């Protein structure tokens, strides 16, 4: 052996010759030992090397380059061609140099120990030939395997652990049929500087420090397969343009090596066994790519700087880490077969490259259970497909339908930590399905596409964002968001559900059931949740879009955020912003707040054509809290309680009660509130009402109640309107409680008020506001310090109440006020206007110490009890319709009748004024009792008692024990009867007169004045019985001429005593001395007058006959002149010149719109109309009458009254005809047809 060749041969074995110690395989030590042993043997003379024969290629026959030349001169330096066993030689060292080439044509396998190809040498293995090398190979030339492209398998076999070195190239020239094969368990060391290239197969274990290239230019075909071996690559493995380098069932330790697709393709074909590349660089240029085929390919800790494809139906496993600065494409052709990229252990994906998935459902990145894929910042996973398992993302994960088929990228079944971005591009969906996603520090962005949250997915923290076309959507009913910030529209489609926890900062829109589907759609609150931001939660269908807050949890909506639409919100809620029912945002009209405890510090609102239902809530409004209508309605349903705050309105719309258990407490109402028929509303605490509460507004035949359940205070300037009389509309106060109704507030309409009330405001019966005429006050204790009223056509009924009216007013303002049942009325004023009046029903009502300024009727059969002072300035009529039933005013205690009014008895025997036994009734000056009926009991009169048949039915006024200190006047055709057992005392200051009959069946004491014609009338007074004058009594007779005189007729004995006063009126001055005037006629006359007065002056003689008393012999008679002339009286009445003004209503009948116009009065009377102010309405026997009174001393006038309902026409100078009253001098009365709603009147006074 030539010692000079030994160094080259050593390099065939010694790995250190071409590799560093750190890159050597485990077999390196064995090869080193072998190489050193060979070297030592070669240096020992006569050693084993003497057994190896060197055969040098000589190519002795230039025309024949065959390795074997059977029968010819050999092409070798030896006599025979080299091959194990040839020429008895077992060990061959073959050296091939020029001239080239050497063609291996041996049909059997050729086996040698060492092959050395010099720089000018070339070895060609013909098709079907096989060369087996046992000890080493140094190639500085060219070695072709199957150069002729034969379809026969051609193999260069490495039989032992050997090296392949040199600067030459080993070319495989036909795919599949050109092979470099390393025997099982052996390893080929391919040294730096050497190249294995071409198309074919390399099988077995290889340590590569050189270049391995797939090169289609080297032979037939395009594929170079590296298969079935363990490789260590510190050199370069490469696919040249147009080639396919297939790594099949092989493992490549590539830590410091390079695998590159240079316009070619590198395929990891893990079809029949695992193919693994560990470490190093995987590169491709723009025209080349790497791909994984089969199901057992693995990349471990590699650096990819190029294109890596995982075709449809294949599988690639990633292990440990990959730095990807290129592109990994999964199922790039979008085939219909599952294509998984597998991660089986914790894995790092770094670099600036992309991992692309190209078909939904069929392109997959699968991380096995227990493993986690970590994607670093800068790296991107994109496309359409599936990502399954645990991921820690700091890079970008993007659904991009433009990169594949199907438009959907699914992240499913894993635990994710995202500190990067998860995105959906236009026309794409990023489906997050059954993930635990910790998104704190991360972003989910819908960039023109859809992020779909599905399955049992939980997202914690981070941001959702979107551009104008992007949305986030929920699928299924197990998704949960916790502590996220939403800057994108979030849709919860029909039938889906989303759970919230923690704080959500919503700056955009959460749409619940946005398409108004017919399935329940829920935003579920499973813990304490805060909604912040300036966004909106929008509910899209009544009943089917819901926010459901679980028990013992609370949803807090902070200032700036809004919940709006139609649907339901259930559970506990703290509102610091807007909650709006808005039908324009959804289907249906109702947003229902159900079954929870609410604290409202801001606004609950109902928009146009919408309704906000509060159903089963305990709702507490803070001082800033308001529930308001803004064109829609608010309905309070079930056991709802609203406490505090304000119920307001921004326009149309009303509040409405449904059910019978709603409660309002301590709040302000500034909007209409309706209680439809059959509902109830409870009040507690204080209600400031500046709106209208309408109870049973449609007047349905169902009991409807507004109930004060505790002591309640009603404030404000609003109304409570009761809209149906009887039991169907009620304002009730719980027994033992009191409703305090404050000044400024009103209760109006028809219905019932039941219970205790302290009234400072207005309570008004008004039939125009409801069905039926009556508003009933029932069964309670009332204190009235305000006003109780009855409007025209209405009746205010007080039935069974105790009413302290001491500081209040009750006004019959065109309507009726009825005292019924055991009602007791104490104090205060009873007033009337516009024809209104008071009446009594039944026999249990009572009054005490009242001021009556209105007509009061006690209809037939009724009884009114009275006590104390009854100050009457109107007409109190007992049985005014003259019915045939006993009707009474019964003073049950000492009492007084005061004022300027009158008490009218309307039927003899059946109209009664009764004073209880041992009690005394005092009628004071200014008041009158008139009509026909009975007075029973003790009466002291300082006013007027007028027996007047024209005012009732019958002719008799029957008196009780009477002390008369005023006037007892008996009108013509009327009898004043003193029944047996009754005493009539006419006190010294009392007057009895008139043109009727005083029937004495009992006793009487005449100590006062008898005056048949009091006033300006000449009358005959008849006394049926005896008339005994006392010394203090006076008979007063008016004479105006021989035929004009007063006269006293006594049916029995007249006992003259006391004084006679004769008043000579106008015309008496013409009496002749022989004129005789009879002034008294009696059954018999006894006694004489002790005092005689003729006024103003004159003399006459008195003739006492047995049955008459006459006056005659008149001398020096002067007639009386009025104490005040008409001119004086007119001057006293006139208003300042040029002033016009309305008249008053002294009758207090309710006609407050009656206007009496005054004109400047002339200095002297004329035929022109004159006006006077003494005009009043009265209600007599149920009919309105216009009265005019003038002082007794004013004579020579008559009254005309101009009436009109057309003020404008009157003022324009077109008055109607004058209506004239009777010719009575002092008292003018005119009956008016009906009761006009509006009347203008002017008095016309003319000289007679």
Coordinates of C-alpha atoms in Angstrom, one line a residue, residues 44 94 173 272 302 392 446 499 514 553 559 607 725 733 831 959 966 1061 1116 1147:
X44 CA 3.7 -2.6 9.7
X94 CA -10.0 0.1 -6.5
X173 CA -29.5 8.9 -12.7
X272 CA -44.7 4.0 6.0
X302 CA -36.1 23.6 13.0
X392 CA -50.4 30.5 24.0
X446 CA -63.3 41.4 13.4
X499 CA -72.8 34.5 29.8
X514 CA -80.9 41.0 16.3
X553 CA -75.9 38.2 41.6
X559 CA -72.9 55.9 33.5
X607 CA -89.7 55.4 23.6
X725 CA -119.1 55.7 40.0
X733 CA -107.1 53.8 52.9
X831 CA -120.8 76.8 49.4
X959 CA -145.2 76.0 65.4
X966 CA -137.9 88.8 65.5
X1061 CA -149.4 102.8 66.4
X1116 CA -154.2 117.5 60.5
X1147 CA -126.6 83.4 47.1

